[in-house]
Every structure is written in C-alpha cells, then in structure tokens.
C-alpha cells in the first residue's frame, strides 16, 4: 500500500490521538473541581467516569488503527481514502460544530446564569434547531428537566450546583 496517511485507518489513528489528548486535558480540569465535605459523590466523580470511558475507547481505537496500518492490504475496508471534512458542504459537520459552540456557550454562561437558566437556554435552542415548534412543550421541557436534575443533585447527591439569579431555590428546597 503506497500512501497509508490518506486512508480511513490513518484518520482513525488521528482521531484516537486527538481524543486521548482531550481526555487527559479533561482529567486535569476535573481535578480542579471543588470537593464537597461529607458528600459521597464528588462533583468530579461523573466527569472522571466519562473520561475513563473516553480513554478506554480511544486507546482501543489507537491500537486497532496501528494494527490496521501495519497489516493493511489494498482490499481492506479501512484502506479506502478518508473523506475530507468540508464545513461548507457537509451539513452534519456544520451541525456538529454548532453543537460544540453551544456547549462552549453553556459553559461560559454556567457560572453567571447558573445551571437551570443556562440549561433552559441550551435546551430551547437545541429543540428549535432540531425542528420542534410546539412552544409550550419546549418551554415546559426546558424548565422542568433542569429543575428536576438540579433537585436530584442538590437534595439526593448533596452536590451544590451554581444557581446564578435563582439562588432562592436552594432556600425553598431546604424547607422541603
């Protein structure tokens, strides 16, 4: 095989390395999460579980890609040329980039607006983008799901999530 760097196997190798780097960066970010005394589940617990999963699958993809690149034949399915990622022509790539931008906006708004409001905004935008137009359903889902999730984390798991201007909800929840 002449040019293995243009194959799907090589593209998988590059993706695996990229995801390993992202996982390592995320692990160090999770290490900086504040610990809650007296809580069995810490704020970094779930992210670290997800990071370990990402690392496991990325390392498996890395090993598979290296194996394929060393033993690849012309007839191998991964020997086909990898498709080019063109943000202008491929709508699914553009949608993926938009979701990444929305997630970055969610993280940026998380501290000042709090979990419930930033989740509300993100949910509304995503539901609109996927074609939902029932505004009552969109508003109810966007409000109720973050509120229920916050209540689960606050009351059951004793994890203090930023609430922004809705801090008064903690006082209400403590009375229940």
CSV table of N, CA and C in Angstrom, one decimal:
chain,number,residue,atom,x,y,z
A,1,UNK,N,0.9,-1.2,0.0
A,1,UNK,CA,0.0,0.0,0.0
A,1,UNK,C,0.9,1.2,0.0
A,2,UNK,N,0.6,2.1,-0.9
A,2,UNK,CA,1.5,3.3,-1.1
A,2,UNK,C,1.3,4.4,0.0
A,3,UNK,N,0.2,5.0,0.0
A,3,UNK,CA,0.0,6.2,0.9
A,3,UNK,C,-1.0,5.9,2.0
A,4,UNK,N,-0.5,5.4,3.1
A,4,UNK,CA,-1.4,5.0,4.2
A,4,UNK,C,-2.0,6.2,4.9
A,5,UNK,N,-1.3,7.4,4.8
A,5,UNK,CA,-1.8,8.5,5.5
A,5,UNK,C,-3.1,9.1,5.0
A,6,UNK,N,-3.6,8.6,3.8
A,6,UNK,CA,-4.8,9.1,3.3
A,6,UNK,C,-6.0,8.1,3.5
A,7,UNK,N,-5.7,7.1,4.3
A,7,UNK,CA,-6.7,6.0,4.5
A,7,UNK,C,-7.6,6.3,5.7
A,8,UNK,N,-8.7,5.6,5.7
A,8,UNK,CA,-9.6,5.7,6.9
A,8,UNK,C,-8.9,5.2,8.2
A,9,UNK,N,-8.0,4.2,8.0
A,9,UNK,CA,-7.3,3.7,9.2
A,9,UNK,C,-6.4,4.8,9.8
A,10,UNK,N,-5.8,5.6,9.0
A,10,UNK,CA,-5.0,6.7,9.5
A,10,UNK,C,-5.9,7.8,10.1
A,11,UNK,N,-7.0,8.1,9.5
A,11,UNK,CA,-7.9,9.1,10.0
A,11,UNK,C,-8.4,8.6,11.4
A,12,UNK,N,-8.6,7.3,11.6
A,12,UNK,CA,-9.0,6.8,12.9
A,12,UNK,C,-7.9,7.0,13.9
A,13,UNK,N,-6.6,6.8,13.5
A,13,UNK,CA,-5.5,7.0,14.3
A,13,UNK,C,-5.4,8.4,14.8
A,14,UNK,N,-5.6,9.4,13.9
A,14,UNK,CA,-5.5,10.8,14.3
A,14,UNK,C,-6.7,11.1,15.2
A,15,UNK,N,-7.9,10.6,15.0
A,15,UNK,CA,-9.0,10.8,15.9
A,15,UNK,C,-8.7,10.3,17.3
A,16,UNK,N,-8.1,9.1,17.3
A,16,UNK,CA,-7.8,8.4,18.6
A,16,UNK,C,-6.8,9.3,19.4
A,17,UNK,N,-5.8,9.8,18.8
A,17,UNK,CA,-4.8,10.6,19.5
A,17,UNK,C,-5.5,11.9,19.9
A,18,UNK,N,-6.3,12.5,19.1
A,18,UNK,CA,-7.0,13.7,19.5
A,18,UNK,C,-7.9,13.5,20.7
A,19,UNK,N,-8.6,12.4,20.7
A,19,UNK,CA,-9.5,12.1,21.9
A,19,UNK,C,-8.7,11.8,23.1
A,20,UNK,N,-7.6,11.2,23.0
A,20,UNK,CA,-6.7,10.9,24.2
A,20,UNK,C,-6.2,12.2,24.8
A,21,UNK,N,-5.8,13.1,23.9
A,21,UNK,CA,-5.3,14.4,24.4
A,21,UNK,C,-6.5,15.2,25.1
A,22,UNK,N,-7.7,15.1,24.5
A,22,UNK,CA,-8.8,15.8,25.1
A,22,UNK,C,-9.2,15.1,26.5
A,23,UNK,N,-9.1,13.8,26.5
A,23,UNK,CA,-9.4,13.1,27.8
A,23,UNK,C,-8.4,13.5,28.9
A,24,UNK,N,-7.1,13.6,28.5
A,24,UNK,CA,-6.1,14.0,29.5
A,24,UNK,C,-6.3,15.4,30.0
A,25,UNK,N,-6.6,16.3,29.1
A,25,UNK,CA,-6.9,17.7,29.4
A,25,UNK,C,-8.1,17.7,30.4
A,26,UNK,N,-9.2,17.0,30.0
A,26,UNK,CA,-10.4,17.0,30.8
A,26,UNK,C,-10.1,16.4,32.2
A,27,UNK,N,-9.3,15.4,32.3
A,27,UNK,CA,-9.0,14.8,33.6
A,27,UNK,C,-8.3,15.9,34.5
A,28,UNK,N,-7.4,16.7,34.0
A,28,UNK,CA,-6.8,17.7,34.8
A,28,UNK,C,-7.8,18.8,35.1
A,29,UNK,N,-8.7,19.1,34.3
A,29,UNK,CA,-9.7,20.1,34.6
A,29,UNK,C,-10.6,19.6,35.7
A,30,UNK,N,-11.0,18.3,35.7
A,30,UNK,CA,-11.8,17.7,36.7
A,30,UNK,C,-11.1,17.6,38.0
A,31,UNK,N,-9.8,17.5,38.0
A,31,UNK,CA,-9.0,17.5,39.3
A,31,UNK,C,-9.2,18.8,40.0
A,32,UNK,N,-9.5,19.9,39.3
A,32,UNK,CA,-9.6,21.2,39.9
A,32,UNK,C,-11.0,21.5,40.5
A,33,UNK,N,-11.9,20.5,40.3
A,33,UNK,CA,-13.3,20.7,40.9
A,33,UNK,C,-13.2,20.8,42.4
A,34,UNK,N,-14.0,21.6,43.0
A,34,UNK,CA,-14.0,21.8,44.4
A,34,UNK,C,-14.7,20.5,45.1
A,35,UNK,N,-14.1,20.0,46.2
A,35,UNK,CA,-14.6,18.9,46.9
A,35,UNK,C,-15.7,19.3,47.9
A,36,UNK,N,-16.7,18.5,48.0
A,36,UNK,CA,-17.7,18.8,49.0
A,36,UNK,C,-17.5,17.9,50.2
A,37,UNK,N,-17.3,18.4,51.3
A,37,UNK,CA,-17.1,17.6,52.5
A,37,UNK,C,-18.4,16.9,52.9
A,38,UNK,N,-18.2,15.7,53.3
A,38,UNK,CA,-19.4,14.9,53.8
A,38,UNK,C,-20.2,14.3,52.6
A,39,UNK,N,-19.8,14.5,51.4
A,39,UNK,CA,-20.6,14.0,50.3
A,39,UNK,C,-19.9,12.8,49.7
A,40,UNK,N,-20.6,11.7,49.5
A,40,UNK,CA,-20.1,10.5,48.9
A,40,UNK,C,-19.7,10.7,47.4
A,41,UNK,N,-20.6,11.4,46.7
A,41,UNK,CA,-20.4,11.7,45.3
A,41,UNK,C,-19.8,13.1,45.2
A,42,UNK,N,-18.6,13.2,44.6
A,42,UNK,CA,-18.0,14.5,44.5
A,42,UNK,C,-18.3,15.1,43.1
A,43,UNK,N,-18.2,16.4,42.9
A,43,UNK,CA,-18.5,17.0,41.6
A,43,UNK,C,-17.7,16.4,40.4
A,44,UNK,N,-16.5,15.9,40.7
A,44,UNK,CA,-15.6,15.4,39.7
A,44,UNK,C,-15.9,13.9,39.4
A,45,UNK,N,-16.7,13.2,40.2
A,45,UNK,CA,-16.9,11.8,40.0
A,45,UNK,C,-17.5,11.4,38.6
A,46,UNK,N,-18.6,12.0,38.3
A,46,UNK,CA,-19.2,11.6,37.0
A,46,UNK,C,-18.3,12.0,35.8
A,47,UNK,N,-17.8,13.2,35.8
A,47,UNK,CA,-16.9,13.6,34.7
A,47,UNK,C,-15.7,12.6,34.5
A,48,UNK,N,-15.1,12.2,35.7
A,48,UNK,CA,-14.0,11.2,35.6
A,48,UNK,C,-14.4,9.9,35.1
A,49,UNK,N,-15.6,9.4,35.4
A,49,UNK,CA,-16.1,8.2,34.9
A,49,UNK,C,-16.2,8.3,33.3
A,50,UNK,N,-16.8,9.4,32.9
A,50,UNK,CA,-16.9,9.6,31.4
A,50,UNK,C,-15.5,9.7,30.8
A,51,UNK,N,-14.6,10.3,31.4
A,51,UNK,CA,-13.2,10.5,30.9
A,51,UNK,C,-12.6,9.1,30.8
A,52,UNK,N,-12.7,8.3,31.8
A,52,UNK,CA,-12.1,6.9,31.7
A,52,UNK,C,-12.7,6.2,30.5
A,53,UNK,N,-14.0,6.3,30.3
A,53,UNK,CA,-14.6,5.6,29.2
A,53,UNK,C,-14.1,6.1,27.9
A,54,UNK,N,-13.9,7.5,27.8
A,54,UNK,CA,-13.3,8.1,26.6
A,54,UNK,C,-11.9,7.6,26.3
A,55,UNK,N,-11.1,7.5,27.4
A,55,UNK,CA,-9.8,7.0,27.3
A,55,UNK,C,-9.7,5.5,26.9
A,56,UNK,N,-10.6,4.7,27.4
A,56,UNK,CA,-10.6,3.3,27.1
A,56,UNK,C,-10.9,3.1,25.6
A,57,UNK,N,-11.9,3.7,25.1
A,57,UNK,CA,-12.3,3.6,23.7
A,57,UNK,C,-11.3,4.2,22.8
A,58,UNK,N,-10.7,5.3,23.2
A,58,UNK,CA,-9.7,6.0,22.4
A,58,UNK,C,-8.4,5.1,22.2
A,59,UNK,N,-8.0,4.5,23.4
A,59,UNK,CA,-6.8,3.6,23.3
A,59,UNK,C,-7.1,2.4,22.5
A,60,UNK,N,-8.3,1.9,22.6
A,60,UNK,CA,-8.7,0.7,21.7
A,60,UNK,C,-8.7,1.1,20.2
A,61,UNK,N,-9.2,2.3,19.9
A,61,UNK,CA,-9.2,2.7,18.5
A,61,UNK,C,-7.7,3.0,18.1
A,62,UNK,N,-6.9,3.5,18.9
A,62,UNK,CA,-5.5,3.7,18.6
A,62,UNK,C,-4.8,2.4,18.3
A,63,UNK,N,-5.0,1.4,19.2
A,63,UNK,CA,-4.4,0.1,18.9
A,63,UNK,C,-4.9,-0.5,17.6
A,64,UNK,N,-6.2,-0.5,17.4
A,64,UNK,CA,-6.8,-1.0,16.2
A,64,UNK,C,-6.2,-0.3,15.0
A,65,UNK,N,-6.1,1.0,15.0
A,65,UNK,CA,-5.6,1.8,13.9
A,65,UNK,C,-4.1,1.4,13.6
A,66,UNK,N,-3.3,1.3,14.6
A,66,UNK,CA,-1.9,1.0,14.4
A,66,UNK,C,-1.8,-0.4,13.9
A,67,UNK,N,-2.6,-1.3,14.4
A,67,UNK,CA,-2.6,-2.7,13.9
A,67,UNK,C,-3.0,-2.7,12.4
A,68,UNK,N,-4.1,-2.0,12.0
A,68,UNK,CA,-4.5,-2.0,10.7
A,68,UNK,C,-3.5,-1.3,9.7
A,69,UNK,N,-2.9,-0.3,10.2
A,69,UNK,CA,-1.9,0.4,9.3
A,69,UNK,C,-0.7,-0.5,9.1
A,70,UNK,N,-0.3,-1.3,10.0
A,70,UNK,CA,0.8,-2.2,9.8
A,70,UNK,C,0.5,-3.5,9.0
A,71,UNK,N,-0.8,-3.9,9.0
A,71,UNK,CA,-1.2,-5.1,8.3
A,71,UNK,C,-2.2,-4.9,7.2
A,72,UNK,N,-2.3,-3.7,6.8
A,72,UNK,CA,-3.4,-3.4,5.8
A,72,UNK,C,-3.0,-3.8,4.4
A,73,UNK,N,-4.0,-4.4,3.7
A,73,UNK,CA,-3.9,-4.8,2.3
A,73,UNK,C,-4.8,-3.8,1.5
A,74,UNK,N,-4.6,-3.8,0.2
A,74,UNK,CA,-5.4,-3.0,-0.7
A,74,UNK,C,-6.9,-3.2,-0.6
A,75,UNK,N,-7.3,-4.5,-0.2
A,75,UNK,CA,-8.7,-4.8,-0.2
A,75,UNK,C,-9.4,-4.6,1.2
A,76,UNK,N,-8.6,-4.1,2.1
A,76,UNK,CA,-9.1,-3.9,3.5
A,76,UNK,C,-10.1,-2.7,3.4
A,77,UNK,N,-11.3,-2.8,4.2
A,77,UNK,CA,-12.3,-1.8,4.2
A,77,UNK,C,-11.7,-0.4,4.7
A,78,UNK,N,-10.7,-0.5,5.6
A,78,UNK,CA,-10.1,0.7,6.1
A,78,UNK,C,-9.0,1.3,5.3
A,79,UNK,N,-8.8,0.7,4.1
A,79,UNK,CA,-7.7,1.1,3.2
A,79,UNK,C,-8.3,2.2,2.2
A,80,UNK,N,-9.6,2.4,2.2
A,80,UNK,CA,-10.2,3.3,1.3
A,80,UNK,C,-9.8,4.7,1.8
A,81,UNK,N,-9.8,5.7,0.8
A,81,UNK,CA,-9.4,7.0,1.2
A,81,UNK,C,-10.4,7.6,2.2
A,82,UNK,N,-9.9,8.3,3.2
A,82,UNK,CA,-10.8,9.0,4.1
A,82,UNK,C,-11.5,10.2,3.5
A,83,UNK,N,-12.7,10.5,3.8
A,83,UNK,CA,-13.4,11.6,3.3
A,83,UNK,C,-12.9,12.9,3.9
A,84,UNK,N,-12.9,13.9,3.1
A,84,UNK,CA,-12.5,15.2,3.5
A,84,UNK,C,-13.6,15.9,4.4
A,85,UNK,N,-13.2,16.6,5.4
A,85,UNK,CA,-14.2,17.3,6.2
A,85,UNK,C,-14.3,18.7,5.7
A,86,UNK,N,-15.4,19.0,5.0
A,86,UNK,CA,-15.7,20.3,4.4
A,86,UNK,C,-16.9,20.9,5.2
A,87,UNK,N,-16.6,21.9,6.0
A,87,UNK,CA,-17.6,22.5,6.8
A,87,UNK,C,-18.7,23.2,6.0
A,88,UNK,N,-18.3,23.6,4.8
A,88,UNK,CA,-19.3,24.3,3.9
A,88,UNK,C,-20.3,23.4,3.3
A,89,UNK,N,-19.8,22.2,2.7
A,89,UNK,CA,-20.6,21.3,2.0
A,89,UNK,C,-21.3,20.3,2.9
A,90,UNK,N,-20.7,19.9,4.0
A,90,UNK,CA,-21.3,18.9,4.8
A,90,UNK,C,-22.1,19.5,6.0
A,91,UNK,N,-23.5,19.3,5.9
A,91,UNK,CA,-24.3,19.9,6.9
A,91,UNK,C,-24.2,19.2,8.3
A,92,UNK,N,-23.9,17.9,8.3
A,92,UNK,CA,-23.7,17.3,9.5
A,92,UNK,C,-22.5,17.8,10.3
A,93,UNK,N,-21.4,18.1,9.6
A,93,UNK,CA,-20.3,18.7,10.2
A,93,UNK,C,-20.6,20.1,10.8
A,94,UNK,N,-21.3,20.8,10.0
A,94,UNK,CA,-21.7,22.2,10.5
A,94,UNK,C,-22.6,22.1,11.7
A,95,UNK,N,-23.5,21.1,11.7
A,95,UNK,CA,-24.3,20.9,12.9
A,95,UNK,C,-23.5,20.5,14.1
A,96,UNK,N,-22.5,19.6,13.9
A,96,UNK,CA,-21.6,19.2,15.0
A,96,UNK,C,-20.9,20.4,15.5
A,97,UNK,N,-20.4,21.3,14.7
A,97,UNK,CA,-19.6,22.5,15.1
A,97,UNK,C,-20.6,23.4,15.9
A,98,UNK,N,-21.8,23.5,15.4
A,98,UNK,CA,-22.8,24.4,16.1
A,98,UNK,C,-23.1,23.8,17.5
A,99,UNK,N,-23.2,22.5,17.7
A,99,UNK,CA,-23.4,21.9,19.0
A,99,UNK,C,-22.2,22.2,19.9
A,100,UNK,N,-21.0,22.1,19.3
A,100,UNK,CA,-19.8,22.4,20.1
A,100,UNK,C,-19.8,23.9,20.6
A,101,UNK,N,-20.2,24.8,19.7
A,101,UNK,CA,-20.3,26.2,20.0
A,101,UNK,C,-21.3,26.4,21.1
A,102,UNK,N,-22.5,25.7,21.0
A,102,UNK,CA,-23.5,25.8,22.0
A,102,UNK,C,-23.0,25.3,23.4
A,103,UNK,N,-22.2,24.2,23.4
A,103,UNK,CA,-21.7,23.7,24.6
A,103,UNK,C,-20.7,24.7,25.3
A,104,UNK,N,-19.9,25.3,24.4
A,104,UNK,CA,-19.0,26.3,24.9
A,104,UNK,C,-19.8,27.5,25.5
A,105,UNK,N,-20.8,27.9,24.9
A,105,UNK,CA,-21.7,29.0,25.4
A,105,UNK,C,-22.3,28.5,26.7
A,106,UNK,N,-22.7,27.3,26.8
A,106,UNK,CA,-23.3,26.7,28.1
A,106,UNK,C,-22.3,26.8,29.2
A,107,UNK,N,-21.1,26.4,28.9
A,107,UNK,CA,-20.0,26.5,30.0
A,107,UNK,C,-19.8,28.0,30.4
A,108,UNK,N,-19.7,28.9,29.4
A,108,UNK,CA,-19.5,30.3,29.7
A,108,UNK,C,-20.6,30.9,30.5
A,109,UNK,N,-21.8,30.5,30.3
A,109,UNK,CA,-23.0,31.0,31.0
A,109,UNK,C,-23.3,30.3,32.3
A,110,UNK,N,-22.6,29.2,32.5
A,110,UNK,CA,-23.0,28.3,33.6
A,110,UNK,C,-22.8,29.0,35.0
A,111,UNK,N,-21.7,29.7,35.2
A,111,UNK,CA,-21.4,30.4,36.5
A,111,UNK,C,-22.3,31.6,36.6
A,112,UNK,N,-22.4,32.5,35.7
A,112,UNK,CA,-23.2,33.7,35.9
A,112,UNK,C,-24.7,33.5,35.9
A,113,UNK,N,-25.2,32.6,35.0
A,113,UNK,CA,-26.6,32.3,35.0
A,113,UNK,C,-27.1,31.2,35.8
A,114,UNK,N,-26.1,30.3,36.2
A,114,UNK,CA,-26.5,29.1,36.9
A,114,UNK,C,-26.9,28.0,36.0
A,115,UNK,N,-27.0,26.8,36.6
A,115,UNK,CA,-27.3,25.6,35.9
A,115,UNK,C,-28.7,25.6,35.2
A,116,UNK,N,-29.7,26.0,36.0
A,116,UNK,CA,-31.1,25.9,35.5
A,116,UNK,C,-31.3,26.9,34.3
A,117,UNK,N,-30.9,28.1,34.4
A,117,UNK,CA,-31.1,29.1,33.3
A,117,UNK,C,-30.3,28.8,32.1
A,118,UNK,N,-29.0,28.4,32.3
A,118,UNK,CA,-28.2,28.1,31.1
A,118,UNK,C,-28.7,26.8,30.4
A,119,UNK,N,-29.1,25.8,31.2
A,119,UNK,CA,-29.7,24.6,30.6
A,119,UNK,C,-31.0,24.9,29.9
A,120,UNK,N,-31.8,25.8,30.5
A,120,UNK,CA,-33.0,26.3,29.8
A,120,UNK,C,-32.7,26.8,28.4
A,121,UNK,N,-31.8,27.8,28.4
A,121,UNK,CA,-31.4,28.4,27.1
A,121,UNK,C,-30.9,27.3,26.1
A,122,UNK,N,-30.0,26.5,26.5
A,122,UNK,CA,-29.4,25.5,25.7
A,122,UNK,C,-30.5,24.5,25.1
A,123,UNK,N,-31.4,24.1,26.0
A,123,UNK,CA,-32.5,23.2,25.6
A,123,UNK,C,-33.4,23.9,24.6
A,124,UNK,N,-33.7,25.1,24.8
A,124,UNK,CA,-34.6,25.8,23.9
A,124,UNK,C,-34.0,25.9,22.5
A,125,UNK,N,-32.7,26.3,22.5
A,125,UNK,CA,-32.0,26.4,21.2
A,125,UNK,C,-31.9,25.1,20.5
A,126,UNK,N,-31.5,24.1,21.2
A,126,UNK,CA,-31.3,22.7,20.5
A,126,UNK,C,-32.7,22.2,20.0
A,127,UNK,N,-33.7,22.4,20.8
A,127,UNK,CA,-35.0,21.9,20.4
A,127,UNK,C,-35.5,22.6,19.2
A,128,UNK,N,-35.2,23.9,19.1
A,128,UNK,CA,-35.6,24.7,17.9
A,128,UNK,C,-34.8,24.2,16.7
A,129,UNK,N,-33.5,24.0,16.9
A,129,UNK,CA,-32.7,23.6,15.8
A,129,UNK,C,-33.1,22.2,15.3
A,130,UNK,N,-33.6,21.3,16.1
A,130,UNK,CA,-34.0,20.0,15.6
A,130,UNK,C,-35.4,20.0,15.1
A,131,UNK,N,-36.0,21.2,15.1
A,131,UNK,CA,-37.3,21.3,14.4
A,131,UNK,C,-38.5,21.3,15.3
A,132,UNK,N,-38.4,21.3,16.6
A,132,UNK,CA,-39.5,21.5,17.5
A,132,UNK,C,-40.1,22.9,17.3
A,133,UNK,N,-41.4,22.9,17.3
A,133,UNK,CA,-42.1,24.2,17.2
A,133,UNK,C,-43.3,24.4,18.1
A,134,UNK,N,-43.5,23.4,19.0
A,134,UNK,CA,-44.5,23.4,20.0
A,134,UNK,C,-43.9,24.2,21.2
A,135,UNK,N,-44.2,25.5,21.2
A,135,UNK,CA,-43.5,26.4,22.2
A,135,UNK,C,-43.9,26.0,23.6
A,136,UNK,N,-45.1,25.6,23.9
A,136,UNK,CA,-45.5,25.2,25.2
A,136,UNK,C,-44.6,24.0,25.7
A,137,UNK,N,-44.6,23.0,24.8
A,137,UNK,CA,-43.8,21.8,25.1
A,137,UNK,C,-42.3,22.2,25.3
A,138,UNK,N,-41.8,23.0,24.4
A,138,UNK,CA,-40.4,23.4,24.5
A,138,UNK,C,-40.1,24.1,25.8
A,139,UNK,N,-41.0,25.0,26.2
A,139,UNK,CA,-40.7,25.8,27.5
A,139,UNK,C,-40.8,24.8,28.7
A,140,UNK,N,-41.9,24.0,28.7
A,140,UNK,CA,-42.0,23.1,29.8
A,140,UNK,C,-40.8,22.1,30.0
A,141,UNK,N,-40.4,21.5,28.9
A,141,UNK,CA,-39.3,20.6,29.0
A,141,UNK,C,-38.0,21.3,29.4
A,142,UNK,N,-37.8,22.5,28.8
A,142,UNK,CA,-36.6,23.3,29.1
A,142,UNK,C,-36.5,23.8,30.5
A,143,UNK,N,-37.7,23.9,31.2
A,143,UNK,CA,-37.7,24.4,32.6
A,143,UNK,C,-37.7,23.2,33.5
A,144,UNK,N,-38.6,22.2,33.2
A,144,UNK,CA,-38.8,21.1,34.2
A,144,UNK,C,-37.6,20.2,34.3
A,145,UNK,N,-37.0,19.8,33.1
A,145,UNK,CA,-35.9,18.9,33.1
A,145,UNK,C,-34.7,19.4,33.9
A,146,UNK,N,-34.2,20.7,33.7
A,146,UNK,CA,-33.1,21.2,34.5
A,146,UNK,C,-33.5,21.3,36.0
A,147,UNK,N,-34.7,21.7,36.3
A,147,UNK,CA,-35.1,21.8,37.7
A,147,UNK,C,-35.1,20.5,38.4
A,148,UNK,N,-35.6,19.5,37.7
A,148,UNK,CA,-35.6,18.1,38.3
A,148,UNK,C,-34.2,17.6,38.5
A,149,UNK,N,-33.4,17.8,37.5
A,149,UNK,CA,-32.0,17.4,37.6
A,149,UNK,C,-31.3,18.1,38.7
A,150,UNK,N,-31.5,19.5,38.8
A,150,UNK,CA,-30.9,20.2,39.9
A,150,UNK,C,-31.3,19.7,41.3
A,151,UNK,N,-32.6,19.4,41.4
A,151,UNK,CA,-33.2,18.9,42.7
A,151,UNK,C,-32.5,17.5,43.0
A,152,UNK,N,-32.3,16.7,42.0
A,152,UNK,CA,-31.7,15.4,42.3
A,152,UNK,C,-30.3,15.6,42.8
A,153,UNK,N,-29.5,16.5,42.1
A,153,UNK,CA,-28.1,16.7,42.5
A,153,UNK,C,-28.1,17.4,43.9
A,154,UNK,N,-29.0,18.3,44.1
A,154,UNK,CA,-28.9,19.1,45.4
A,154,UNK,C,-29.4,18.3,46.6
A,155,UNK,N,-30.6,17.7,46.4
A,155,UNK,CA,-31.2,17.0,47.6
A,155,UNK,C,-30.7,15.6,47.8
A,156,UNK,N,-30.6,14.8,46.7
A,156,UNK,CA,-30.2,13.4,46.8
A,156,UNK,C,-28.7,13.2,46.9
A,157,UNK,N,-27.9,13.9,46.0
A,157,UNK,CA,-26.5,13.7,45.9
A,157,UNK,C,-25.7,14.7,46.7
A,158,UNK,N,-26.3,15.7,47.3
A,158,UNK,CA,-25.7,16.8,48.0
A,158,UNK,C,-24.6,17.5,47.3
A,159,UNK,N,-24.8,17.7,46.0
A,159,UNK,CA,-23.9,18.5,45.1
A,159,UNK,C,-24.4,19.9,44.9
A,160,UNK,N,-23.6,20.8,45.3
A,160,UNK,CA,-24.1,22.2,45.1
A,160,UNK,C,-23.7,22.7,43.7
A,161,UNK,N,-24.7,22.9,42.9
A,161,UNK,CA,-24.6,23.4,41.5
A,161,UNK,C,-24.9,24.9,41.5
A,162,UNK,N,-24.1,25.7,40.8
A,162,UNK,CA,-24.3,27.1,40.7
A,162,UNK,C,-25.8,27.4,40.2
A,163,UNK,N,-26.4,28.4,40.9
A,163,UNK,CA,-27.8,28.7,40.5
A,163,UNK,C,-27.9,30.1,40.0
A,164,UNK,N,-26.9,30.9,40.0
A,164,UNK,CA,-27.0,32.2,39.4
A,164,UNK,C,-28.1,33.0,40.1
A,165,UNK,N,-29.0,33.7,39.4
A,165,UNK,CA,-30.0,34.5,40.0
A,165,UNK,C,-31.1,33.7,40.7
A,166,UNK,N,-31.1,32.4,40.5
A,166,UNK,CA,-32.1,31.5,41.1
A,166,UNK,C,-31.7,30.9,42.4
A,167,UNK,N,-30.8,31.5,43.1
A,167,UNK,CA,-30.2,31.0,44.3
A,167,UNK,C,-31.3,30.8,45.4
A,168,UNK,N,-32.4,31.6,45.3
A,168,UNK,CA,-33.5,31.5,46.3
A,168,UNK,C,-34.1,30.0,46.2
A,169,UNK,N,-33.9,29.3,45.1
A,169,UNK,CA,-34.5,27.9,45.0
A,169,UNK,C,-33.8,27.0,46.1
A,170,UNK,N,-32.6,27.3,46.4
A,170,UNK,CA,-32.0,26.5,47.5
A,170,UNK,C,-32.7,26.6,48.8
A,171,UNK,N,-33.1,27.8,49.1
A,171,UNK,CA,-33.8,28.1,50.4
A,171,UNK,C,-35.2,27.3,50.3
A,172,UNK,N,-35.9,27.4,49.2
A,172,UNK,CA,-37.1,26.7,49.0
A,172,UNK,C,-36.9,25.2,49.2
A,173,UNK,N,-35.9,24.7,48.5
A,173,UNK,CA,-35.6,23.2,48.6
A,173,UNK,C,-35.2,22.8,50.0
A,174,UNK,N,-34.5,23.6,50.7
A,174,UNK,CA,-34.2,23.3,52.1
A,174,UNK,C,-35.4,23.2,53.0
A,175,UNK,N,-36.5,23.9,52.7
A,175,UNK,CA,-37.7,23.8,53.5
A,175,UNK,C,-38.5,22.5,53.3
A,176,UNK,N,-38.2,21.9,52.1
A,176,UNK,CA,-38.9,20.7,51.8
A,176,UNK,C,-38.3,19.5,52.5
